[in-house]
Short mmCIF file of C-alpha atoms in Angstrom, two decimals:
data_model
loop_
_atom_site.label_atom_id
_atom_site.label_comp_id
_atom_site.label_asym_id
_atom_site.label_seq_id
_atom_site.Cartn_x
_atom_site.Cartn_y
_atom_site.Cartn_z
CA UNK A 1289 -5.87 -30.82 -0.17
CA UNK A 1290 -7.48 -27.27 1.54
CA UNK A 1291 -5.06 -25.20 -1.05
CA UNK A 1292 -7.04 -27.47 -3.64
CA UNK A 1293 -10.75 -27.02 -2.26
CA UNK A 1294 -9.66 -23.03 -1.51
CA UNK A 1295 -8.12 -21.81 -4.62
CA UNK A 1296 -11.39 -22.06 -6.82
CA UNK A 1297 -13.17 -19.95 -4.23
CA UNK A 1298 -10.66 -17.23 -5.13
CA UNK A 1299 -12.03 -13.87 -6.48
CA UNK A 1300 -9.72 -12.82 -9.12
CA UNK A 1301 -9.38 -9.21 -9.19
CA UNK A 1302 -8.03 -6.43 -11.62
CA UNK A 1303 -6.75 -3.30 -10.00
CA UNK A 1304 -7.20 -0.20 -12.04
CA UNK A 1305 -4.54 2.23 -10.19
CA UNK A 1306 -2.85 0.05 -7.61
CA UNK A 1307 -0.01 2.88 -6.69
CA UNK A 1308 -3.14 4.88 -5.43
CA UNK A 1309 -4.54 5.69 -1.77
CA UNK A 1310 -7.47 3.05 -2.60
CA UNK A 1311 -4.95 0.53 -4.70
CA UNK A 1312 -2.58 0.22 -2.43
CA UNK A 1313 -5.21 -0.20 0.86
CA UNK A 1314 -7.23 -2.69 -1.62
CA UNK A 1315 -3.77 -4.52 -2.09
CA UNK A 1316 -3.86 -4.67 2.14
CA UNK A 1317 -7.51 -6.91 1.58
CA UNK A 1318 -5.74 -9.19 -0.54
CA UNK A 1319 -3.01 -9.59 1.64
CA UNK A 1320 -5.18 -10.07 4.59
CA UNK A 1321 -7.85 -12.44 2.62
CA UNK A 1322 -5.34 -14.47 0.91
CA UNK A 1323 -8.10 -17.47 0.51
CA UNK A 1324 -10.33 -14.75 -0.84
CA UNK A 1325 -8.92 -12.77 -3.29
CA UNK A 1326 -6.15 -12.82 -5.96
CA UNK A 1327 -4.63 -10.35 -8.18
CA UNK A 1328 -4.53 -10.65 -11.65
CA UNK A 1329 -4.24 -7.45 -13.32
CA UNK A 1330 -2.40 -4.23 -11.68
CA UNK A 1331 -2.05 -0.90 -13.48
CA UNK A 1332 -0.23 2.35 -12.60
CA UNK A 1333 -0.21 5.46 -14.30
CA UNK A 1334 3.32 6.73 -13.69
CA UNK A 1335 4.64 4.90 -10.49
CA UNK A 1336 6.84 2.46 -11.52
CA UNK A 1337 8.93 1.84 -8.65
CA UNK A 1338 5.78 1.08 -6.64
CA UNK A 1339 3.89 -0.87 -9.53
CA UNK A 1340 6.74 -3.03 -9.91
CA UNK A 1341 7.21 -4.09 -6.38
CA UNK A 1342 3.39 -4.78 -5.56
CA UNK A 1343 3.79 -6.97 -8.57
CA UNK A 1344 6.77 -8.81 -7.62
CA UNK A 1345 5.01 -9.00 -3.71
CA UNK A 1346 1.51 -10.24 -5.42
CA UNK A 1347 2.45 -11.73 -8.81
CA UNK A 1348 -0.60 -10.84 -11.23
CA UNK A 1349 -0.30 -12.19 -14.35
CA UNK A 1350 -0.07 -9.45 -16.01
CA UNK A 1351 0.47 -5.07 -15.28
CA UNK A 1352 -0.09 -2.07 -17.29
CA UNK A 1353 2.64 1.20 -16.80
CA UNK A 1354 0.53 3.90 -18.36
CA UNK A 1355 3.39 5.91 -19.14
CA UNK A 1356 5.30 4.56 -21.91
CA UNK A 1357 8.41 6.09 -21.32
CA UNK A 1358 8.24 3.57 -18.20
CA UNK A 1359 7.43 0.87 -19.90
CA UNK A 1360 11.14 -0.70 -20.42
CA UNK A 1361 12.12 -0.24 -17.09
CA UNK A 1362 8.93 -2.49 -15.85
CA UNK A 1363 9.68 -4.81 -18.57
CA UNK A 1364 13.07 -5.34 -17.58
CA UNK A 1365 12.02 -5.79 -13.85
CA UNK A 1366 8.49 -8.30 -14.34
CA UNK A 1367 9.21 -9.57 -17.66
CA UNK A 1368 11.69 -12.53 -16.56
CA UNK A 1369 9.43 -13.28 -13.48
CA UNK A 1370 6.75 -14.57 -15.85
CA UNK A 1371 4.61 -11.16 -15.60
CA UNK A 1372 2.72 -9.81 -18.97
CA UNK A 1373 3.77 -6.16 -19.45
CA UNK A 1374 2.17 -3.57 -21.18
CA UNK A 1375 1.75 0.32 -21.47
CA UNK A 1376 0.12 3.23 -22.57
CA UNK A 1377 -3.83 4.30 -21.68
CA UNK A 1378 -5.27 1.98 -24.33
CA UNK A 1379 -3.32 -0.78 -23.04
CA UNK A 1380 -5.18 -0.26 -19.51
CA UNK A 1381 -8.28 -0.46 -21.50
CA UNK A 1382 -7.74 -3.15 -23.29
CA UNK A 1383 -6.32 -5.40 -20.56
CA UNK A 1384 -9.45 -5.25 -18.52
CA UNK A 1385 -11.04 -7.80 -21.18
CA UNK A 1386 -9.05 -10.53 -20.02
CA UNK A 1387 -11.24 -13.80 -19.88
CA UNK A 1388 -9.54 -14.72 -15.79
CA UNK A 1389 -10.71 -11.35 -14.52
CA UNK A 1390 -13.65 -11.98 -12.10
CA UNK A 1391 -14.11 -8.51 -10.78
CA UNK A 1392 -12.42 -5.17 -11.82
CA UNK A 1393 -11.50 -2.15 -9.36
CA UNK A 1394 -11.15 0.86 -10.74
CA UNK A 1395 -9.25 3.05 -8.71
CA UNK A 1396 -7.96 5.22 -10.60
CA UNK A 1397 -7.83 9.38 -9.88
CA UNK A 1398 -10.44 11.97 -12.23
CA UNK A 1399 -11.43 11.48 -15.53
CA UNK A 1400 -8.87 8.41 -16.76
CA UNK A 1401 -10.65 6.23 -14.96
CA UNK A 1402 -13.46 6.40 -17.35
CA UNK A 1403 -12.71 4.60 -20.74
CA UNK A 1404 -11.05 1.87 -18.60
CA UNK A 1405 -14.26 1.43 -16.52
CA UNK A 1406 -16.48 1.40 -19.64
CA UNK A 1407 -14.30 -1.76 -21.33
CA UNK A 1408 -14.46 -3.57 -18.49
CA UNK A 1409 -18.13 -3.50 -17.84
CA UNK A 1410 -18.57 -4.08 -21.99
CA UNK A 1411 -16.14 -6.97 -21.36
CA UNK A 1412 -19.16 -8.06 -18.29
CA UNK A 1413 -16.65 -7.70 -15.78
CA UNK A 1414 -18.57 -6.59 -12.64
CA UNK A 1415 -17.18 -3.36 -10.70
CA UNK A 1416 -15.79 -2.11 -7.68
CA UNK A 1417 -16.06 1.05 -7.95
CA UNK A 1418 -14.06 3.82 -6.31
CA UNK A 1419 -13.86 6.42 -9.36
CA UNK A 1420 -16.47 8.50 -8.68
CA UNK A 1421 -15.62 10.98 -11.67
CA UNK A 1422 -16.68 7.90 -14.31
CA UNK A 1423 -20.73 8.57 -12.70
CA UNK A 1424 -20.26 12.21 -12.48
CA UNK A 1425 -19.11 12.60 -15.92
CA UNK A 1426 -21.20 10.07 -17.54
CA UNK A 1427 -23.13 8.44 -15.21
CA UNK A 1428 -26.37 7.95 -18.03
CA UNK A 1429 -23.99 6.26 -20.05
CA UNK A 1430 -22.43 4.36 -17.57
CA UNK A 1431 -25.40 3.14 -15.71
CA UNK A 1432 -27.54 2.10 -19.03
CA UNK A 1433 -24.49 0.33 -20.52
CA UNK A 1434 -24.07 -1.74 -17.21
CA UNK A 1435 -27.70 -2.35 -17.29
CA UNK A 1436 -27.90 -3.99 -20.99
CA UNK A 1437 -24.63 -6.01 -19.84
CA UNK A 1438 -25.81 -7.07 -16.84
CA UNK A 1439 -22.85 -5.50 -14.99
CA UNK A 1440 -23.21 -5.27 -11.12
CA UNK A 1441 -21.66 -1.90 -9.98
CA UNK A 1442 -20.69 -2.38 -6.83
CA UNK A 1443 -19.88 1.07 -4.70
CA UNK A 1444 -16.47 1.80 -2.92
CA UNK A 1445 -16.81 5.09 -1.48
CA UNK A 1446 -17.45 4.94 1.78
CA UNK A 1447 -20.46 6.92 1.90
CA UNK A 1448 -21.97 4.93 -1.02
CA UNK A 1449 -20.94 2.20 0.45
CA UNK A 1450 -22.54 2.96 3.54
CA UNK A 1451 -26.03 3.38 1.49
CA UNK A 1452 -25.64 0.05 -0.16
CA UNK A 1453 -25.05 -1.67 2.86
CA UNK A 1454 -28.31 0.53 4.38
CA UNK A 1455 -30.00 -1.03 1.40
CA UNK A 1456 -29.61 -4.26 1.07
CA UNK A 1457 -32.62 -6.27 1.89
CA UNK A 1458 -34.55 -2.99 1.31
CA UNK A 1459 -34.90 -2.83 -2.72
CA UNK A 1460 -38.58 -3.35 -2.42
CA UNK A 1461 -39.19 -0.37 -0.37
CA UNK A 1462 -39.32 2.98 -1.90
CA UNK A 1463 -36.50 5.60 -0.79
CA UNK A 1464 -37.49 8.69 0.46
CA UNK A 1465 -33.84 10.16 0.61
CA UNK A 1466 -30.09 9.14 1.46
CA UNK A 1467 -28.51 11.48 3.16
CA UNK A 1468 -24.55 11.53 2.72
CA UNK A 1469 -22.30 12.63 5.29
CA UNK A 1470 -19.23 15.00 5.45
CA UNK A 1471 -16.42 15.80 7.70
CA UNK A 1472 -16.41 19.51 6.88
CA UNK A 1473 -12.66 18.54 6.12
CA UNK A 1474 -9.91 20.94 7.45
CA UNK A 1475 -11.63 24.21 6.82
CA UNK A 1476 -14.57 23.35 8.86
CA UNK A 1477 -15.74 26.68 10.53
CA UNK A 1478 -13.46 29.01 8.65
CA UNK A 1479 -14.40 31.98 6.87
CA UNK A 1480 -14.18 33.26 3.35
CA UNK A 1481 -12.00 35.53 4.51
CA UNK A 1482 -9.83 32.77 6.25
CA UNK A 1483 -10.56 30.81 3.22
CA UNK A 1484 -8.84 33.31 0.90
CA UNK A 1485 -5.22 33.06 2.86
CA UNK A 1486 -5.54 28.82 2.75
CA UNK A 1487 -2.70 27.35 1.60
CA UNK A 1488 -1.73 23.86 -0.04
CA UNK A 1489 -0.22 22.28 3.11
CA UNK A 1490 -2.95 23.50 5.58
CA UNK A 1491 -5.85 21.75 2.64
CA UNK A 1492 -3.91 18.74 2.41
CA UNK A 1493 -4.32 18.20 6.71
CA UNK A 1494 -7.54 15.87 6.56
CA UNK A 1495 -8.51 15.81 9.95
CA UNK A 1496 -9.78 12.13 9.86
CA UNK A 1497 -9.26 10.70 6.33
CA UNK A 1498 -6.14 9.41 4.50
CA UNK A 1499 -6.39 9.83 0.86
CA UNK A 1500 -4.37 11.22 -1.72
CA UNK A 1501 -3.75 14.95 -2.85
CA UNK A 1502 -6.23 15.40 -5.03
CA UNK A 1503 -9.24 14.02 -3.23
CA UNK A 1504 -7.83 15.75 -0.08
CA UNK A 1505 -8.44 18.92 -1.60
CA UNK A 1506 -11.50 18.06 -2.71
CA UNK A 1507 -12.81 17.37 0.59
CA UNK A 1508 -11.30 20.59 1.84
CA UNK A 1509 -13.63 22.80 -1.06
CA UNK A 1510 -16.31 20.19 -0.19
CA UNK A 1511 -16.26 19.43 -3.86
CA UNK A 1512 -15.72 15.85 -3.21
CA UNK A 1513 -19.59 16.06 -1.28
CA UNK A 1514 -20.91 17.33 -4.55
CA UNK A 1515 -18.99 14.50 -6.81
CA UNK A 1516 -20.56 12.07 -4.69
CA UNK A 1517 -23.99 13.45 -4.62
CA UNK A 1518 -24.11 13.28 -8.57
CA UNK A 1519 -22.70 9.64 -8.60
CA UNK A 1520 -25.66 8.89 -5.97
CA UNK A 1521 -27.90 10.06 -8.27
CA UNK A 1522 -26.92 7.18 -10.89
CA UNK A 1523 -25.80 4.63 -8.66
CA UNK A 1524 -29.22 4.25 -6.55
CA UNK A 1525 -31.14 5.42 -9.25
CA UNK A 1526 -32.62 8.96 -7.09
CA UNK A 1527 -33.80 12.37 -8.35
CA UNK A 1528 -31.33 15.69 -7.58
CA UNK A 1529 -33.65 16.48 -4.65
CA UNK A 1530 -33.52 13.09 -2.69
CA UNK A 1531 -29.93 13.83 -2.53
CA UNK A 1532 -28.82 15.95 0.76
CA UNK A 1533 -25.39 16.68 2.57
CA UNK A 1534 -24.61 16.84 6.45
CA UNK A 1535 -21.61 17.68 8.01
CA UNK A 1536 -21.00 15.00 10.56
CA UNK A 1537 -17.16 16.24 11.57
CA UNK A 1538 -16.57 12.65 13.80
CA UNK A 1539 -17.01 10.51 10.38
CA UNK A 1540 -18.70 7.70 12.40
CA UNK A 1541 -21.58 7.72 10.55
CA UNK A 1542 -21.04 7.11 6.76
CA UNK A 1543 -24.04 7.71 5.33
CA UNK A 1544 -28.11 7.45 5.96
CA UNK A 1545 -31.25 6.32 4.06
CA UNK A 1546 -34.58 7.39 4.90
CA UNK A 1547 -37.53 5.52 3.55
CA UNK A 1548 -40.70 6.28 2.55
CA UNK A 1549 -42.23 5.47 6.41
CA UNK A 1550 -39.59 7.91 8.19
CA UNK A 1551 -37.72 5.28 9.20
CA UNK A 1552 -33.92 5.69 8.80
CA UNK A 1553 -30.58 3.13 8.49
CA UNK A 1554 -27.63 4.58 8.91
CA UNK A 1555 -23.87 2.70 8.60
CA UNK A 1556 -21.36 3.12 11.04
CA UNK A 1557 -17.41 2.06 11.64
CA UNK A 1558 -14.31 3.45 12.02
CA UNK A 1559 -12.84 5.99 9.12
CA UNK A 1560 -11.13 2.88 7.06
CA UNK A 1561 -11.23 3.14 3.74
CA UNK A 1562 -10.56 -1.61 3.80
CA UNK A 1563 -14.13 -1.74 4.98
CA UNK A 1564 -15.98 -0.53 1.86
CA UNK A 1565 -12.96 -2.06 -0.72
CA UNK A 1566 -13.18 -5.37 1.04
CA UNK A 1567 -17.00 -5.02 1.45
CA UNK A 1568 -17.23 -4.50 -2.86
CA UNK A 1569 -14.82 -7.20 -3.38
CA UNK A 1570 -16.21 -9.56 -1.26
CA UNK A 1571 -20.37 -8.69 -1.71
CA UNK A 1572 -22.28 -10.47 -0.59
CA UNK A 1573 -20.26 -12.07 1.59
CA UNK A 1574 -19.03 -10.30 4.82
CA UNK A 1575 -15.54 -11.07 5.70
CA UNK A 1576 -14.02 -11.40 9.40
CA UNK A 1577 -11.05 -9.03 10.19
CA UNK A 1578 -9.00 -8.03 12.74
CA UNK A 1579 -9.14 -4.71 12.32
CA UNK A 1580 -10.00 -2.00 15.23
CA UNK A 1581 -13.53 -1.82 15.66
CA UNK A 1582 -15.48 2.04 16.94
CA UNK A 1583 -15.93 2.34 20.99
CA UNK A 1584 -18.64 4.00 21.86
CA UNK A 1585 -17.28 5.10 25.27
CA UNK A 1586 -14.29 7.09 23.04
CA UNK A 1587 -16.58 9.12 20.93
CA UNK A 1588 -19.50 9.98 23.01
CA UNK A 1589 -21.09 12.25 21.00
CA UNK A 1590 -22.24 12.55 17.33
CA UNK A 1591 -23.10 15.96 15.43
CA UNK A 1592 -24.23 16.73 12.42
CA UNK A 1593 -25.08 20.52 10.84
CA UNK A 1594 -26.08 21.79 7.50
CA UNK A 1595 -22.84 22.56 5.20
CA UNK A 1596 -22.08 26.82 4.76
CA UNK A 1597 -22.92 26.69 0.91
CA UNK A 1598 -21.99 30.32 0.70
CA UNK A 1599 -18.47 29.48 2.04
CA UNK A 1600 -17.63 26.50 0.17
CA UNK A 1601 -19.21 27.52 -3.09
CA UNK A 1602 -18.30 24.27 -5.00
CA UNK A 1603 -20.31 22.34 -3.04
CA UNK A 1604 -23.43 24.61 -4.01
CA UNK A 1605 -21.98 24.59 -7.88
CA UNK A 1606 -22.33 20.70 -7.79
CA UNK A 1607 -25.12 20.72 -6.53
CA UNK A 1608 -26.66 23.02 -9.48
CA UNK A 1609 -24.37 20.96 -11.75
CA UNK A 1610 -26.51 18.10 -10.67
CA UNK A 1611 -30.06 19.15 -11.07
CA UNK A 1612 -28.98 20.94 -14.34
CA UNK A 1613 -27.96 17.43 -15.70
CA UNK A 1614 -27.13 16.48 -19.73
CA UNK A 1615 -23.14 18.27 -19.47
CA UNK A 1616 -23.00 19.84 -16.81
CA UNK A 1617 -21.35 17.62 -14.48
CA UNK A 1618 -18.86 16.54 -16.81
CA UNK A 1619 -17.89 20.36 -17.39
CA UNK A 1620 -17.64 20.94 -13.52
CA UNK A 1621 -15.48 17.69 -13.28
CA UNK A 1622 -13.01 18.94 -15.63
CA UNK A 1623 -13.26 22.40 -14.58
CA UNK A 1624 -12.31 21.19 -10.82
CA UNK A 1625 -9.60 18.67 -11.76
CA UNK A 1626 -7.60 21.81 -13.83
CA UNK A 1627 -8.50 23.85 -10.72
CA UNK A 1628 -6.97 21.12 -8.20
CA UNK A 1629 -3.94 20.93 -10.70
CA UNK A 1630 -3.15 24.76 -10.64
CA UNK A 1631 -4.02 25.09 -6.44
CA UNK A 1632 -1.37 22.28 -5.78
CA UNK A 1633 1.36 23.93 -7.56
CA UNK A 1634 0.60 27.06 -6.23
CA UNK A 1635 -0.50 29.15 -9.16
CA UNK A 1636 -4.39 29.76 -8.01
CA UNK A 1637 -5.28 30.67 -4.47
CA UNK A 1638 -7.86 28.03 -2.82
CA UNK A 1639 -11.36 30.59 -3.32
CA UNK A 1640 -10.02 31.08 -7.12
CA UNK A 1641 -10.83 26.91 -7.59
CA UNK A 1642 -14.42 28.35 -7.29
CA UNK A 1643 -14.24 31.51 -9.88
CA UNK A 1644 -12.58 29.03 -11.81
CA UNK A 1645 -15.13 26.32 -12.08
CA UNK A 1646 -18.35 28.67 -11.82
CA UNK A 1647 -16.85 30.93 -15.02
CA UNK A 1648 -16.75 27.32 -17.64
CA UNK A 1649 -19.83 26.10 -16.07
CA UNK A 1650 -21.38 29.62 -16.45
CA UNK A 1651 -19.39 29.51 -20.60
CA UNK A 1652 -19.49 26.11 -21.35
CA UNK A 1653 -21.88 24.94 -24.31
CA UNK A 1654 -24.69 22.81 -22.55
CA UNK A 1655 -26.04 19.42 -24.27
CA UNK A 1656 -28.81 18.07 -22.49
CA UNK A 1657 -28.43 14.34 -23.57
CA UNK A 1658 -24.80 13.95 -24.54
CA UNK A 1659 -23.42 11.19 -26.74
CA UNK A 1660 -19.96 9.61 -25.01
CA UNK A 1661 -18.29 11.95 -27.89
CA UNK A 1662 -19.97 14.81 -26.52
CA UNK A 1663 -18.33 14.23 -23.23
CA UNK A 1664 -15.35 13.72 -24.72
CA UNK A 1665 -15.24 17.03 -26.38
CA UNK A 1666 -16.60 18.82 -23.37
CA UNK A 1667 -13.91 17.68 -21.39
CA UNK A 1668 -11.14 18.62 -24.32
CA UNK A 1669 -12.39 22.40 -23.98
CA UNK A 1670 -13.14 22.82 -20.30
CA UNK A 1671 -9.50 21.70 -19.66
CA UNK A 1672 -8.31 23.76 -22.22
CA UNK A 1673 -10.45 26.79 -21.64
CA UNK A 1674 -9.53 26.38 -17.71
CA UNK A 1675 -5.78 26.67 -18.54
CA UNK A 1676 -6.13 29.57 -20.38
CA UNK A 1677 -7.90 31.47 -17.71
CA UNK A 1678 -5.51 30.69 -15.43
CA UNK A 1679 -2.75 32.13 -17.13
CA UNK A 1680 -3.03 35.54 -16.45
CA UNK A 1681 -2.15 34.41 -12.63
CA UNK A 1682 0.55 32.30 -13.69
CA UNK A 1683 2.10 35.36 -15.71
CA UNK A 1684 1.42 38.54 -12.67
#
C-alpha cells in the first residue's frame, strides 16, 4: 500500500547528458531519493557503454545515443528490455516533448545543449538547468520564451543556485547586487609568465571541484566566472553592473546577494555538486540526506579577493561580452569552446585561448537584437573562423 500512496509523488525526470559530470551525480539523487524521483528519459552524446548501463541500472522508458553510428549497438542492448531507443541530435530534441516528462535536466556540455533546452521548455516542461552556455548564448530568447510558456527555470550551478536559494522569500525586495564566487581554480596566484608554460594536465587539477574537462579548463582561464555572470544576468533578471566576481579559494561560500538595505545572504555547504541538482529537482521542497555536512572548526577561515583581470583575460573579455550584449556572448561562447577544443589536444598554448577569443570577438559581425537564426549563424562562423586561425599553430 506505501509503494501505491508513494509512486504518484514521484518527479519524473528527463536527463539531457546523463554520461556527464552533472548526469551521472544527478543519477546519484535518484538513486538516493528513490520515493522522489524517477527517470524517464536519458540521453548521451557519444557514451554508449555508460548510457546503456545507467539505463539498464534505472530503466527510463526511453534513451537517446546522439551519435548514430551508436545507435545499433544501444538498440541491441535496451531494445529487448522494453527501453525506447533513438538517435541523432534531433532525436534528443524531439524526445523532450514526451507527455510523462515532469521536469527536464539539461546537462549537457557548450552549445548542444541549446535546441534541446528550447523544445523542452516549448513542450512546458520546467528546467533544471545546468547548461549555462543555452543563457549565455541566447539568454533573451531563452528567458522570454520561458516566460510566454510559463516555464520555471530552475538553476543548477552552484553559484546560481546559491542565489536562488539567497532569494527565495525575497522577490519583493529589490536587489542591489549578487555577487558570485570563484575558486581562482588551479592557477590562482600565477603569473602570465607562469601562465604561458601551463599545460593540459596541470589546468585539468581543480583544486576543490570535480567536473569534467571542459568546464575544468574553464575554471582554470576563469572563463567559466564570466559564463556564469552572463547567465546571471538572464536568470535573475540584473543589469551587467549588478553582476561582480570574488575569488573565495575555500568554495564554502557559493554565492551572495546584497539588497537594496546593505544587507547580504550568502549560501554555504560543502563543494557538492548533489546539493544544487537535488535542490532544482526537488524545489521547493528540501530533501534530507546523508551526505557530509561543512565543520566550521576544519575551515577556520574564509577569504575572498578581487580576481587579476589582467592575468586571466577571459574573465575581463566576458565581462565586456556581457555589457556589450545583442551577439556578443554567443560569439565569445563559440570562440572559447574551439579554444578549449584546440588547448586539450595540445595544439594552442593556455594564454593563446585568450588571443583566440579576443581576435573573433574583436572580427565578428555584431547584431544587437539577434533572431535565434542569427545565433545560429554566428556560431557557424566563429567556429569556423576560430579553426582557421588556429591552423597556422597546428601546421609550425
Amino acid at each position: 500500500m506505501a509503494d501505491a500512496e508513494t509512486t504518484p509523488m514521484k518527479k519524473r525526470i528527463a536527463i539531457l547528458g546523463s554520461t556527464g559530470s552533472i548526469g551521472t551525480q544527478a543519477l546519484e539523487v535518484v538513486r538516493e531519493q528513490p520515493a522522489r524521483f524517477a527517470v524517464e528519459l536519458l540521453t548521451a552524446g557519444r557514451n554508449a557503454d555508460l548510457l546503456i548501463a545507467q539505463a539498464l541500472a534505472f530503466r527510463p522508458n526511453a534513451v537517446v545515443i546522439g551519435d548514430v553510428t551508436q545507435l545499433d549497438r544501444v538498440k541491441d542492448a535496451l531494445f529487448p528490455q522494453g527501453i525506447k531507443v533513438y538517435g541523432g541530435e534531433e532525436a534528443i530534441a524531439q524526445a523532450v516533448a514526451m507527455a510523462d516528462i515532469d521536469m527536464v535536466l539539461t546537462a549537457m556540455v557548450g552549445y548542444a545543449g541549446l535546441k534541446p533546452t528550447l523544445a523542452a521548455i516549448e513542450a512546458g516542461k520546467p528546467i533544471a538547468l545546468a547548461n549555462k552556455e543555452t543563457l549565455v548564448v541566447a539568454g533573451e530568447l531563452v528567458t522570454s520564451t520561458a516566460r510566454a510558456k510559463g516555464v520555471n527555470i530552475l538553476p543548477v550551478d552552484s553559484e546560481h543556485s546559491a542565489i536562488f536559494q539567497c532569494l527565495v522569500g525575497e522577490w519583493h525586495n529589490p536587489i542591489e547586487k549578487v555577487v558570485l564566487t570563484a575558486s581562482g581554480g588551479p592557477f590562482r596566484g600565477r603569473t602570465r609568465e607562469q601562465l604561458a608554460t601551463a599545460t593540459r594536465a596541470q589546468a585539468l587539477k581543480h583544486p576543490n571541484w570535480d567536473m569534467g574537462a571542459k568546464i575544468t579548463v574553464d575554471s582554470a582561464s576563469l572563463m567559466n566566472k564570466g559564463l556564469e555572470a552572463i547567465e546571471a544576468k538572464w536568470l535573475f533578471n540584473l543589469r551587467p553592473e549588478q553582476v561582480e566576481i570574488v575569488v573565495h579559494p575555500q568554495s564554502i561560500v557559493h554565492s551572495l546577494v546584497q539588497f537594496h538595505d546593505g544587507s547580504m545572504k550568502a549560501q554555504l555547504g560543502l563543494p557538492d555538486m548533489k546539493l544544487p541538482i537535488q535542490y532544482a529537482l526537488a524545489y521547493p521542497d528540501r530533501l534530507g540526506t546523508t551526505w557530509p555536512r561543512f565543520d566550521f572548526a576544519k575551515v577556520p577561515s574564509l577569504t575572498f579577493e578581487p580576481p587579476d583581470l589582467g592575468t586571466f583575460r577571459n574573465l575581463a573579455l566576458a565581462l565586456d561580452a556581457l555589457a556589450r550584449g545583442g551577439n556578443a556572448p554567443c560569439v565569445l561562447n563559440a570562440a572559447n569552446e574551439v579554444a578549449v577544443e584546440l588547448f586539450l589536444q595540445d595544439r594552442i598554448g593556455f594564454l593563446e585561448m585568450s588571443d583566440l577569443i579576443e581576435e573573433r570577438l574583436a572580427k565578428a559581425t555584431f547584431v544587437p537584437r539577434p533572431t535565434l537564426e542569427d545565433l545560429v549563424a554566428s556560431d557557424d562562423e566563429t567556429r569556423r573562423s576560430a579553426r582557421a586561425w588556429a591552423s597556422p599553430a597546428w601546421n609550425s
